[in-house]
PDB file of N, CA and C in Angstrom:
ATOM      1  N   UNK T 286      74.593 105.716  73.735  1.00 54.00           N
ATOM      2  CA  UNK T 286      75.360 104.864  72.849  1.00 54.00           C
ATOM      3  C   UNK T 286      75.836 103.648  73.628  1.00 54.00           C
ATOM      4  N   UNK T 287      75.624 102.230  73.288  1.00 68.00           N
ATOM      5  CA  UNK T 287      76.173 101.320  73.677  1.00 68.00           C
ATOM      6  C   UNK T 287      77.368 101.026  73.090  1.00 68.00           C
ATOM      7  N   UNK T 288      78.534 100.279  74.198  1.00 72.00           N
ATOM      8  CA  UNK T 288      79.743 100.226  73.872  1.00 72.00           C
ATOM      9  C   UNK T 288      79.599 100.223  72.568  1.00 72.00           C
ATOM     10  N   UNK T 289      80.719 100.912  71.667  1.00 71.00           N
ATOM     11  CA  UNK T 289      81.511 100.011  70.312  1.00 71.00           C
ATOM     12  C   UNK T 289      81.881  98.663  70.018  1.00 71.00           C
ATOM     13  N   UNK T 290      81.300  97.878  69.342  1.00 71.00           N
ATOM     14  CA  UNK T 290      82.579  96.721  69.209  1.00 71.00           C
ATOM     15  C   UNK T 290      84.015  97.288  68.976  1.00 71.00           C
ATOM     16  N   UNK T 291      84.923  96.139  69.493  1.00 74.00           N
ATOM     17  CA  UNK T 291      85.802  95.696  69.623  1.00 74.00           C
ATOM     18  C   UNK T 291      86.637  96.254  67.683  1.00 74.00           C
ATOM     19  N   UNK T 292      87.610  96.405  67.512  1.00 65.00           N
ATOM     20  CA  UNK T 292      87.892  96.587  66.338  1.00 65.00           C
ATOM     21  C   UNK T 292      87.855  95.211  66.128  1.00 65.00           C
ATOM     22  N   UNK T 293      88.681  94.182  66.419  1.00 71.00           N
ATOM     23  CA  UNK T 293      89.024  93.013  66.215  1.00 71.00           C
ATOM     24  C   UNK T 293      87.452  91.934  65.614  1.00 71.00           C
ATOM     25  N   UNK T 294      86.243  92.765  65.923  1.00 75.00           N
ATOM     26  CA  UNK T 294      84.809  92.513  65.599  1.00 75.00           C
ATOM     27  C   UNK T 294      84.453  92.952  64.727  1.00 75.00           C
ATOM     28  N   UNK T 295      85.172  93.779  63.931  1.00 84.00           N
ATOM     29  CA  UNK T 295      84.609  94.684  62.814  1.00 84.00           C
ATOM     30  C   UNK T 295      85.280  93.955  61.672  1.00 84.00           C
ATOM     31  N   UNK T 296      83.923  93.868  60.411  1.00 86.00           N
ATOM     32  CA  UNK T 296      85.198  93.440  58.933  1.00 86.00           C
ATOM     33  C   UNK T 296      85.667  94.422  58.726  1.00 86.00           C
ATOM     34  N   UNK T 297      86.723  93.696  58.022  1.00 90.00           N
ATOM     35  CA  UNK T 297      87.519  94.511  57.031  1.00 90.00           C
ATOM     36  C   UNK T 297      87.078  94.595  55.696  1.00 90.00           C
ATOM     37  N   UNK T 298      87.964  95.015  55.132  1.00 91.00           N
ATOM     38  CA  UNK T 298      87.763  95.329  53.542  1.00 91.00           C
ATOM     39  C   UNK T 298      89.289  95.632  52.656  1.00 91.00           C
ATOM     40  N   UNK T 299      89.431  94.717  51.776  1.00 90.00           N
ATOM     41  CA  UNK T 299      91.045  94.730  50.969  1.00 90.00           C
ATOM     42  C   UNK T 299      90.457  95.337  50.037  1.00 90.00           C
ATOM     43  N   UNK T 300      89.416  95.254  49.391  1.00 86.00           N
ATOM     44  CA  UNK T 300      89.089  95.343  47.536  1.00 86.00           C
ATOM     45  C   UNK T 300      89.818  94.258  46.372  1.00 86.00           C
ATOM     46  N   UNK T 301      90.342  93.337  46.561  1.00 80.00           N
ATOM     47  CA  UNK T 301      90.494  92.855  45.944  1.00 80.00           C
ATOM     48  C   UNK T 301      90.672  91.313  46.109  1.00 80.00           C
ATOM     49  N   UNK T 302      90.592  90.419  45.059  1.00 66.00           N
ATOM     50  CA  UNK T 302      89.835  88.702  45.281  1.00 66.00           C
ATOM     51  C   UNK T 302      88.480  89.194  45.042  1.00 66.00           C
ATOM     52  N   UNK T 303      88.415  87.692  45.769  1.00 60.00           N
ATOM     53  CA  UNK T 303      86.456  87.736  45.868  1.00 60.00           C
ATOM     54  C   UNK T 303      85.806  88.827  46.496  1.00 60.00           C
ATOM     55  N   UNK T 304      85.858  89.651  46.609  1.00 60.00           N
ATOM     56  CA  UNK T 304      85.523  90.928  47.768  1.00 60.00           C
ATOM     57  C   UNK T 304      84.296  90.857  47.512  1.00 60.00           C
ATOM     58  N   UNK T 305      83.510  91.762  48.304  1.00 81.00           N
ATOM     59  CA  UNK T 305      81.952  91.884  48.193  1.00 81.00           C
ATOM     60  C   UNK T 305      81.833  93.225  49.160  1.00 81.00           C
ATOM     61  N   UNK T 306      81.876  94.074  48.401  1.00 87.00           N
ATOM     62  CA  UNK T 306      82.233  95.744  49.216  1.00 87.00           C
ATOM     63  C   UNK T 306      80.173  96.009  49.545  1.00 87.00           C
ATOM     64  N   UNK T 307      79.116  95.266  49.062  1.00 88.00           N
ATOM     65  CA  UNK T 307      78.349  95.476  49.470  1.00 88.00           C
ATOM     66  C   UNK T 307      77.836  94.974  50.899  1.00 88.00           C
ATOM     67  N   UNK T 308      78.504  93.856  51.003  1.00 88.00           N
ATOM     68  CA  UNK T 308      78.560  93.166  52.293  1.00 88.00           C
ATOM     69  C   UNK T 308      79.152  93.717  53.360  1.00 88.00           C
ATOM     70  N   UNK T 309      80.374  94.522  53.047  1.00 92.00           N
ATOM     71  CA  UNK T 309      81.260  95.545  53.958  1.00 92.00           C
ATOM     72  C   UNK T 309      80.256  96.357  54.609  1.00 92.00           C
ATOM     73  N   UNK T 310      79.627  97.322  53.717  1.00 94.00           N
ATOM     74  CA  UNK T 310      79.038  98.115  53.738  1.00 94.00           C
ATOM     75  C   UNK T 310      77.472  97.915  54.774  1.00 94.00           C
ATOM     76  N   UNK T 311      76.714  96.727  54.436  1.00 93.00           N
ATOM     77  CA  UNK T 311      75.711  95.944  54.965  1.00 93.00           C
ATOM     78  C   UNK T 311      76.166  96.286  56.420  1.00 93.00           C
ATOM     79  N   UNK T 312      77.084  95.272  56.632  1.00 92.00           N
ATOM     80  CA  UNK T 312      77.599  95.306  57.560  1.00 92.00           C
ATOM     81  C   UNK T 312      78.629  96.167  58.813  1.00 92.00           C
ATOM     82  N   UNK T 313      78.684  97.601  58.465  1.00 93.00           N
ATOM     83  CA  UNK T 313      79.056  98.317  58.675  1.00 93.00           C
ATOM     84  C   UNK T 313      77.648  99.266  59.345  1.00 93.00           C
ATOM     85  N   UNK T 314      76.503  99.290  58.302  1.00 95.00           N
ATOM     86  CA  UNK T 314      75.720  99.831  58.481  1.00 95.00           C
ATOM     87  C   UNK T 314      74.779  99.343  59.917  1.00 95.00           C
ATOM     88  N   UNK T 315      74.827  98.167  60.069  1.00 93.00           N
ATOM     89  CA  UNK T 315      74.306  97.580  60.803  1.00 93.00           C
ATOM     90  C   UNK T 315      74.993  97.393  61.973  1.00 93.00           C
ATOM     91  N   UNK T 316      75.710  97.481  62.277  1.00 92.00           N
ATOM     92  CA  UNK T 316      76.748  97.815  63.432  1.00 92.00           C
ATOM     93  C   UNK T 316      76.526  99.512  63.753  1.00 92.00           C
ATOM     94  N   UNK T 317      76.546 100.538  63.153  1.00 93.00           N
ATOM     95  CA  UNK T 317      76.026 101.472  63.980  1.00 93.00           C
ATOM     96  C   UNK T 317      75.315 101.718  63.745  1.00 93.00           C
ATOM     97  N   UNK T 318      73.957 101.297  63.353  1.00 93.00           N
ATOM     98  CA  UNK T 318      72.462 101.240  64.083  1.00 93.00           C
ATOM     99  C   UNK T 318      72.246 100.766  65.388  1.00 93.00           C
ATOM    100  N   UNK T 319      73.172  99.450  65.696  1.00 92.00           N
ATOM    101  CA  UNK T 319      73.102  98.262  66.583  1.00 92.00           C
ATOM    102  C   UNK T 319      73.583  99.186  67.830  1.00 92.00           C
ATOM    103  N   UNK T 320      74.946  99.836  67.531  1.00 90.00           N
ATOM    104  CA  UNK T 320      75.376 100.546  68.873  1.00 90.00           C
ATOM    105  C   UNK T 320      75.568 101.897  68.898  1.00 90.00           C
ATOM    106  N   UNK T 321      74.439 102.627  67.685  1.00 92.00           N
ATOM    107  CA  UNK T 321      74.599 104.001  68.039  1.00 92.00           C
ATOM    108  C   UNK T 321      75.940 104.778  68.124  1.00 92.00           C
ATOM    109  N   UNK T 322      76.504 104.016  67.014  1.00 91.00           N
ATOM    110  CA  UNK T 322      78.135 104.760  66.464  1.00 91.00           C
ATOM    111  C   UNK T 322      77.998 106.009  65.784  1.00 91.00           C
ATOM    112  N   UNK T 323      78.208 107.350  66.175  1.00 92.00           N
ATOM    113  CA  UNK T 323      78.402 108.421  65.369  1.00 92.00           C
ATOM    114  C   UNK T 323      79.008 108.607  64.298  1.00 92.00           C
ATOM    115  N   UNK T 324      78.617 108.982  63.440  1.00 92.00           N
ATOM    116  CA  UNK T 324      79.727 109.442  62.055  1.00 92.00           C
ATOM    117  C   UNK T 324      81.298 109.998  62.475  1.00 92.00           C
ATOM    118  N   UNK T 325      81.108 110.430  63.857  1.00 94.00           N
ATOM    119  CA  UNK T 325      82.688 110.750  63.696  1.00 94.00           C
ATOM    120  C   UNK T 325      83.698 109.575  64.223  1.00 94.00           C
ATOM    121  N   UNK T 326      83.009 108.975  65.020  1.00 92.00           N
ATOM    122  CA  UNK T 326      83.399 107.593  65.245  1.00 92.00           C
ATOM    123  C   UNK T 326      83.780 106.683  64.582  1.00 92.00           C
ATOM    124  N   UNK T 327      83.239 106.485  63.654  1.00 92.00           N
ATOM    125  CA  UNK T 327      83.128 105.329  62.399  1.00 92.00           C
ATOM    126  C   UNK T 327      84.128 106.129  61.662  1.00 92.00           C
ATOM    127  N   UNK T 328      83.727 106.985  61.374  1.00 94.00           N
ATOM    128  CA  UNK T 328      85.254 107.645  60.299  1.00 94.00           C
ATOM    129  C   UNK T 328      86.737 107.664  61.156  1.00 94.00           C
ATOM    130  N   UNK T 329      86.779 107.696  62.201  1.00 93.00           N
ATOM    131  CA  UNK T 329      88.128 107.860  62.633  1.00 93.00           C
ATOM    132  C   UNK T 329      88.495 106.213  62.687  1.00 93.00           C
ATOM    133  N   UNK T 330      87.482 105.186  62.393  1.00 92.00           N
ATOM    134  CA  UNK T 330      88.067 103.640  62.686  1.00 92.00           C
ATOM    135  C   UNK T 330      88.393 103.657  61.261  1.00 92.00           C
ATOM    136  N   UNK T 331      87.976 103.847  59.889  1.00 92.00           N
ATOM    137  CA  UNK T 331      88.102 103.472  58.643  1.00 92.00           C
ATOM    138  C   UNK T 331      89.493 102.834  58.363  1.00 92.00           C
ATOM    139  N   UNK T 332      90.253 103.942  59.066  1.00 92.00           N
ATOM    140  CA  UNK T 332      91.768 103.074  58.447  1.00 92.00           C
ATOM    141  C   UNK T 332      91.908 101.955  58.903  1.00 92.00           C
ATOM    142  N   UNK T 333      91.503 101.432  59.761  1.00 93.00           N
ATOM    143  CA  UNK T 333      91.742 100.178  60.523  1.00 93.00           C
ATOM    144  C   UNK T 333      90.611  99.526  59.902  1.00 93.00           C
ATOM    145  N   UNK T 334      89.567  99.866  59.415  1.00 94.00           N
ATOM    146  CA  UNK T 334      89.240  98.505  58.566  1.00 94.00           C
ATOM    147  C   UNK T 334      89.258  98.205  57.549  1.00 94.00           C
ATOM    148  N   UNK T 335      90.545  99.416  56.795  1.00 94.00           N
ATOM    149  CA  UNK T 335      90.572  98.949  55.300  1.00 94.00           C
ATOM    150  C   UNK T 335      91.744  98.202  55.558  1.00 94.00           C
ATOM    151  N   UNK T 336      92.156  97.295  54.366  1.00 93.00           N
ATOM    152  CA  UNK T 336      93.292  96.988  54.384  1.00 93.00           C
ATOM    153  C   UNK T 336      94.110  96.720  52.450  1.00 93.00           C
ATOM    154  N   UNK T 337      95.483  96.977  52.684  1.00 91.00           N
ATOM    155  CA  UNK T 337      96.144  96.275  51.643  1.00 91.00           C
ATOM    156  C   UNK T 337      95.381  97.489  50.124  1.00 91.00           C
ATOM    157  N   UNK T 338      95.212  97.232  49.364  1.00 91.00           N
ATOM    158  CA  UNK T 338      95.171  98.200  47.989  1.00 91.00           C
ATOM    159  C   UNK T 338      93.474  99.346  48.449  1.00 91.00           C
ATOM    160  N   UNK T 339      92.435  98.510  49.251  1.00 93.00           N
ATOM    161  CA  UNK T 339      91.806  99.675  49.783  1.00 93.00           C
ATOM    162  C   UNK T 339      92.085 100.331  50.606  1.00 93.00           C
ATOM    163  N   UNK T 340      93.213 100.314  51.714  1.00 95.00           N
ATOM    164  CA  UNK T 340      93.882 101.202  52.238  1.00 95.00           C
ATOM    165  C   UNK T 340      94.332 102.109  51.851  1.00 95.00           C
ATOM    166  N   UNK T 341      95.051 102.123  50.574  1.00 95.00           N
ATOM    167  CA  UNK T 341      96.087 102.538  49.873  1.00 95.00           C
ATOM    168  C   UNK T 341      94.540 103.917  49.295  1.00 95.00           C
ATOM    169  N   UNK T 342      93.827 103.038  48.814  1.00 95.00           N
ATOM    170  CA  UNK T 342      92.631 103.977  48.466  1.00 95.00           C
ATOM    171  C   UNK T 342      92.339 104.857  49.631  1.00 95.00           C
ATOM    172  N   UNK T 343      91.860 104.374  49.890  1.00 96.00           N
ATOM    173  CA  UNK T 343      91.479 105.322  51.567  1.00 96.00           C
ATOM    174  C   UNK T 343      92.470 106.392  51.815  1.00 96.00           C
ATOM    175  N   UNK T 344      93.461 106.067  51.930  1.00 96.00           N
ATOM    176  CA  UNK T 344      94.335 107.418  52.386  1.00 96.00           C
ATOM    177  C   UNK T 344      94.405 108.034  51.172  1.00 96.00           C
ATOM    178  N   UNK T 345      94.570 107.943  50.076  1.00 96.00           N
ATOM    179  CA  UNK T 345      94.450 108.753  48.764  1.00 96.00           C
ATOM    180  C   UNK T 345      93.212 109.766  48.977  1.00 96.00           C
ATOM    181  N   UNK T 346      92.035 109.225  48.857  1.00 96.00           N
ATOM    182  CA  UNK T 346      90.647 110.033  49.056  1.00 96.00           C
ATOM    183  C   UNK T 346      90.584 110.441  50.113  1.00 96.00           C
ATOM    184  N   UNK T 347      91.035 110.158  51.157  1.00 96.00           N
ATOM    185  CA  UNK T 347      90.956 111.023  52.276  1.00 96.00           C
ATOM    186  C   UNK T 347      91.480 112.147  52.239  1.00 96.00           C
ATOM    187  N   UNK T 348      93.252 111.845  51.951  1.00 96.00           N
ATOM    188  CA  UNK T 348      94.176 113.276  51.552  1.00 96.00           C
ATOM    189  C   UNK T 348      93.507 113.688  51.111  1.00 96.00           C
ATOM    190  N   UNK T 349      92.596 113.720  49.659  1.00 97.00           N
ATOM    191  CA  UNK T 349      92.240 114.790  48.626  1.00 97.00           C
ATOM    192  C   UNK T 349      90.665 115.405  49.432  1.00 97.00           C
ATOM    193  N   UNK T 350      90.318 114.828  49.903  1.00 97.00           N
ATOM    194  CA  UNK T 350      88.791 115.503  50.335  1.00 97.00           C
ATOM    195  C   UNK T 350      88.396 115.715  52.033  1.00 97.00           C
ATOM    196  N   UNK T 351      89.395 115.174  52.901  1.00 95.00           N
ATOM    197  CA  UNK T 351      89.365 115.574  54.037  1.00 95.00           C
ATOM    198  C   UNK T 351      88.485 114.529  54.459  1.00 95.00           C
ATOM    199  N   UNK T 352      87.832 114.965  55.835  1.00 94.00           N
ATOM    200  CA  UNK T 352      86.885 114.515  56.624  1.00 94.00           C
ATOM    201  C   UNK T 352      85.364 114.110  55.746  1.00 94.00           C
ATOM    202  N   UNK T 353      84.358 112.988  55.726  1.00 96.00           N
ATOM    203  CA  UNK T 353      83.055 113.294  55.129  1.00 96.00           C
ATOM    204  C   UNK T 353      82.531 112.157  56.389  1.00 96.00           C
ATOM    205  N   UNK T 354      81.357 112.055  55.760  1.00 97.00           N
ATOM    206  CA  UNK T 354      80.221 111.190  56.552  1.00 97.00           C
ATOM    207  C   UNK T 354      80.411 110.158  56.424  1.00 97.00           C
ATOM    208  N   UNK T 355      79.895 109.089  57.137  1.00 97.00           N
ATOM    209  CA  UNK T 355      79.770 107.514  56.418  1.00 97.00           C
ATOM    210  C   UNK T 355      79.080 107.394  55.143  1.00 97.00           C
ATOM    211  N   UNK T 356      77.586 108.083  54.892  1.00 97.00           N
ATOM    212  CA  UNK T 356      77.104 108.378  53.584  1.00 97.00           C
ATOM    213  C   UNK T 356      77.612 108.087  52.180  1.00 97.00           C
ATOM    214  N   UNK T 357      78.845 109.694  52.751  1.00 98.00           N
ATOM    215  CA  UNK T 357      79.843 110.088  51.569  1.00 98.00           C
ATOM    216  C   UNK T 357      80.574 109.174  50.963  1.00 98.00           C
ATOM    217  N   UNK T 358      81.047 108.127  52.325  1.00 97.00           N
ATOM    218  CA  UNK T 358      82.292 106.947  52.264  1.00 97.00           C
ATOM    219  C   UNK T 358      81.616 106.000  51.194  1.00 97.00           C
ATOM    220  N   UNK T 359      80.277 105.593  51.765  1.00 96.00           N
ATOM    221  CA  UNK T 359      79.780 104.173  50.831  1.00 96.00           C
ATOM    222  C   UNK T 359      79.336 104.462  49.447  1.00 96.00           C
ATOM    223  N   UNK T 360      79.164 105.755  49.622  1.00 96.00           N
ATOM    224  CA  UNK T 360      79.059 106.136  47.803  1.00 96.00           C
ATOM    225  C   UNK T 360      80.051 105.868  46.759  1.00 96.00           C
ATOM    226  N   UNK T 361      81.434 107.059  47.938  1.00 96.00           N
ATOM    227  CA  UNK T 361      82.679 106.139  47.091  1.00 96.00           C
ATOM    228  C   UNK T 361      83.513 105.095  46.868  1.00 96.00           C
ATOM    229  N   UNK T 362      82.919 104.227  47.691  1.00 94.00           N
ATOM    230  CA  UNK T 362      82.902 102.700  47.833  1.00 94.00           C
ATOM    231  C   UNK T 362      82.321 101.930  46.681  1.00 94.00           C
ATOM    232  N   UNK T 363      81.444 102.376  47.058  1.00 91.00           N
ATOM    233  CA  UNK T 363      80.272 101.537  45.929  1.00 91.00           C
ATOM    234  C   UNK T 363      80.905 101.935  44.213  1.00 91.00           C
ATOM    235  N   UNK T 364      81.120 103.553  43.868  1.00 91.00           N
ATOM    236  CA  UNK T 364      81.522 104.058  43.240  1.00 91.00           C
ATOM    237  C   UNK T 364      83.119 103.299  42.713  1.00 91.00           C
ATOM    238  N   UNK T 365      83.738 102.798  43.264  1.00 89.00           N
ATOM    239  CA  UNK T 365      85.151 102.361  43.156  1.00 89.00           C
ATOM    240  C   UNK T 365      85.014 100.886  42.786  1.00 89.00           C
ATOM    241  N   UNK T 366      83.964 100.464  43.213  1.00 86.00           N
ATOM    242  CA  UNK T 366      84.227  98.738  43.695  1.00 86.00           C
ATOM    243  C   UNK T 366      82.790  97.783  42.717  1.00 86.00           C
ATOM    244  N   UNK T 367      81.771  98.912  42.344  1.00 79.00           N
ATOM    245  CA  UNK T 367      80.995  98.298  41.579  1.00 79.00           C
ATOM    246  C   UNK T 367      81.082  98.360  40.421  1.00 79.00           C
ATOM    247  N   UNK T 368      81.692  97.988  39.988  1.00 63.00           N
ATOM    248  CA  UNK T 368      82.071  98.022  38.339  1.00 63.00           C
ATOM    249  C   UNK T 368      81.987  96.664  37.120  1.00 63.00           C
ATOM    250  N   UNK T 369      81.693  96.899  36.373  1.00 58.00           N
ATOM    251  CA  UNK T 369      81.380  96.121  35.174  1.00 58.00           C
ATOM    252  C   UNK T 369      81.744  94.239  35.901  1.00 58.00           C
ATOM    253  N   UNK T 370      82.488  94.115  36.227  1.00 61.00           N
ATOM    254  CA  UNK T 370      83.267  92.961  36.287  1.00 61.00           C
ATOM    255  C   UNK T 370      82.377  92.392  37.775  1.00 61.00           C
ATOM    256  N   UNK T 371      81.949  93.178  38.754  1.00 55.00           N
ATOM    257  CA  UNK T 371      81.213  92.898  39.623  1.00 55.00           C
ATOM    258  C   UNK T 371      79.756  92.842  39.602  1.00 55.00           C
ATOM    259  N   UNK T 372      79.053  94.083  38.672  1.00 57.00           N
ATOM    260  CA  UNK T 372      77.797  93.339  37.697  1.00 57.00           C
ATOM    261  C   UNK T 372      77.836  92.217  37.522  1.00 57.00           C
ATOM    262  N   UNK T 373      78.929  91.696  36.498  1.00 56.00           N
ATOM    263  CA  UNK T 373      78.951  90.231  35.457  1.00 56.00           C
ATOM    264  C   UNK T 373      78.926  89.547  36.830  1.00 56.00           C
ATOM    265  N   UNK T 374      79.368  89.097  37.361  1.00 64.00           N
ATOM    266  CA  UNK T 374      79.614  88.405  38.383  1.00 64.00           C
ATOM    267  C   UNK T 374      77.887  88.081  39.396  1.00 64.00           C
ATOM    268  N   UNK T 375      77.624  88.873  39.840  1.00 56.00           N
ATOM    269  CA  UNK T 375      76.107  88.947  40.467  1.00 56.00           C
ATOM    270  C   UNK T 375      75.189  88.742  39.594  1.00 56.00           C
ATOM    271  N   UNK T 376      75.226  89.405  38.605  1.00 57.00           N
ATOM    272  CA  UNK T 376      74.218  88.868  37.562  1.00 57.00           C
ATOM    273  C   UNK T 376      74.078  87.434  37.302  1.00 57.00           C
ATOM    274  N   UNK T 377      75.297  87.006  36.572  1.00 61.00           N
ATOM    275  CA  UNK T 377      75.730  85.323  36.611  1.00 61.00           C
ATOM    276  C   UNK T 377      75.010  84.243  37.374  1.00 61.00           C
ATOM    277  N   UNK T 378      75.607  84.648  38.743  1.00 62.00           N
ATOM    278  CA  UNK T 378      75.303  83.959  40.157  1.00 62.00           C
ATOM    279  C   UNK T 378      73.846  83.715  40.438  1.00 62.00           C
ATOM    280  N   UNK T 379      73.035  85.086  39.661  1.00 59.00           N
ATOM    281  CA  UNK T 379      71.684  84.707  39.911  1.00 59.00           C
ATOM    282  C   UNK T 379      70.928  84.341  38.871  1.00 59.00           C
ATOM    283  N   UNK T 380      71.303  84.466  37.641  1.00 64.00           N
ATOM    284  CA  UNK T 380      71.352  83.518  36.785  1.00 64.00           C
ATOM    285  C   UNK T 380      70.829  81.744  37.237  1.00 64.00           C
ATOM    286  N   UNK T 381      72.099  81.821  37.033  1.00 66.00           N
ATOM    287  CA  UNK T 381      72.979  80.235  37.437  1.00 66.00           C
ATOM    288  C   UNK T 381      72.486  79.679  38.941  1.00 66.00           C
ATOM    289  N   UNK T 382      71.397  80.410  39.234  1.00 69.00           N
ATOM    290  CA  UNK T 382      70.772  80.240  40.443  1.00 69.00           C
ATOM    291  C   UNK T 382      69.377  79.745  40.538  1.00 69.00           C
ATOM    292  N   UNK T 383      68.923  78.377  40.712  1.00 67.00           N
ATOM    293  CA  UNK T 383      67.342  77.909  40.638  1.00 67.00           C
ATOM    294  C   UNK T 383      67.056  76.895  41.549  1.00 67.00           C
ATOM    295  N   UNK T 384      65.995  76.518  41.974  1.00 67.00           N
ATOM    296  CA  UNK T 384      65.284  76.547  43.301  1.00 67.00           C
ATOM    297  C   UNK T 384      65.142  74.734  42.504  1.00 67.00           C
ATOM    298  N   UNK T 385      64.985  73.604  43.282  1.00 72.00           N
ATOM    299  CA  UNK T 385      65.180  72.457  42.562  1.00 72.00           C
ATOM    300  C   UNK T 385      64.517  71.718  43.750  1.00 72.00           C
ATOM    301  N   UNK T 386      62.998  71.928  43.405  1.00 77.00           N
ATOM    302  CA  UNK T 386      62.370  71.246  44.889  1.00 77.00           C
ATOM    303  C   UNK T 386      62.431  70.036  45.496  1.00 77.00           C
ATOM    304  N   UNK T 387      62.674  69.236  44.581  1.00 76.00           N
ATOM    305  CA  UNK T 387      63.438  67.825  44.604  1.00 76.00           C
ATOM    306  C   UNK T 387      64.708  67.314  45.288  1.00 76.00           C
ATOM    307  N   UNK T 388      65.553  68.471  45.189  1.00 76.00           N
ATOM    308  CA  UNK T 388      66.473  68.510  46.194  1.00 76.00           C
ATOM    309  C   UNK T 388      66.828  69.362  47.192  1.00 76.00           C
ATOM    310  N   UNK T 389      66.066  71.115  46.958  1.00 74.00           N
ATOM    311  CA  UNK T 389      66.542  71.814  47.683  1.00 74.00           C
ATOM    312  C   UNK T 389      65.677  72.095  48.677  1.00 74.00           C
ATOM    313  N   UNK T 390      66.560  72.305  49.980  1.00 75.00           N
ATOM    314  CA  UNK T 390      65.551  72.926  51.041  1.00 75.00           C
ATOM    315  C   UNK T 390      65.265  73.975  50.648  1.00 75.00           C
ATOM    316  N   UNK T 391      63.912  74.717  51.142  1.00 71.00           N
ATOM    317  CA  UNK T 391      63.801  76.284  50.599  1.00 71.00           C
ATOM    318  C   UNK T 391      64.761  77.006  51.249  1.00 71.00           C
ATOM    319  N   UNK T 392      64.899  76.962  53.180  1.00 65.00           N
ATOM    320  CA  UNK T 392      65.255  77.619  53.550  1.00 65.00           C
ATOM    321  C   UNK T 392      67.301  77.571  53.313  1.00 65.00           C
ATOM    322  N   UNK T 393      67.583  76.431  53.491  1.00 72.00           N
ATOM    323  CA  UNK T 393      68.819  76.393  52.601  1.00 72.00           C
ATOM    324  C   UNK T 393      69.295  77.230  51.191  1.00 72.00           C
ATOM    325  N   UNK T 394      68.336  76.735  50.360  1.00 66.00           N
ATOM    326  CA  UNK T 394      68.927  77.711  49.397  1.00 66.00           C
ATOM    327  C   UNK T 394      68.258  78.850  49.260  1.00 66.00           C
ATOM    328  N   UNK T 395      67.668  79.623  49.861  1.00 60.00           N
ATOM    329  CA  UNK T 395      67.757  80.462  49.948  1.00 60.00           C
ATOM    330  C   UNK T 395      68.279  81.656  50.536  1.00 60.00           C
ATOM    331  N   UNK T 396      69.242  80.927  51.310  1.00 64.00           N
ATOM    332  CA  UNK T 396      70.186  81.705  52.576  1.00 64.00           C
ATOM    333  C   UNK T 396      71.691  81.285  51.656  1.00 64.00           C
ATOM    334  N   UNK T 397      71.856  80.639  50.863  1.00 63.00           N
ATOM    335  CA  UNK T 397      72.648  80.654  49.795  1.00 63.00           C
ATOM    336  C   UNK T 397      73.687  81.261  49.317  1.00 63.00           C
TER     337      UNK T 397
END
């Protein structure tokens, strides 16, 4: 296992505003691939990277179900945080989203 990052390197996650709990997650995932973070590892940082009303979540589901995997976590993540209002929202965006060769770089908008 190569070092851990740094907590201060890790996102966080509030759940609420603009949030994007898939990006959390992305990015979570990819950090212990990167340094070979164990599941028990990553679960004992969680509280420290939730913050503010997903905190508040976090220790709720934790009390009630104990210890689980990272797996378990992004299910009920995803489960909590993808909801109707975050559909509308992504859907929209890609919608309202078109390629305008006249002005757009490809690689610009497509990193978007």
């Amino acid at each position: 296992m190569k070092e851990s990052p740094q907590l201060k390197e890790c996102p966080t996650f509030t759940g609420e505003g603009e949030y994007d709990h898939m990006s959390f997650i992305k990015t979570i995932d990819m950090l212990q691939e990167d340094y070979a973070i164990p599941d028990e590892l990553l679960i004992a940082r969680l509280h420290s990277l939730f913050e503010e009303s997903a905190k508040r979540w976090y220790y709720g589901i934790r009390q009630t179900n104990g210890w689980n995997t990272w797996s378990w976590w992004k299910q009920e993540i995803i489960t909590k945080w993808a909801n109707d209002a975050w559909m509308y929202k992504i859907e929209n965006a890609f919608e309202n989203s078109f390629f305008d060769p006249d002005k757009d770089k490809p690689l610009t908008w497509f990193l978007q």
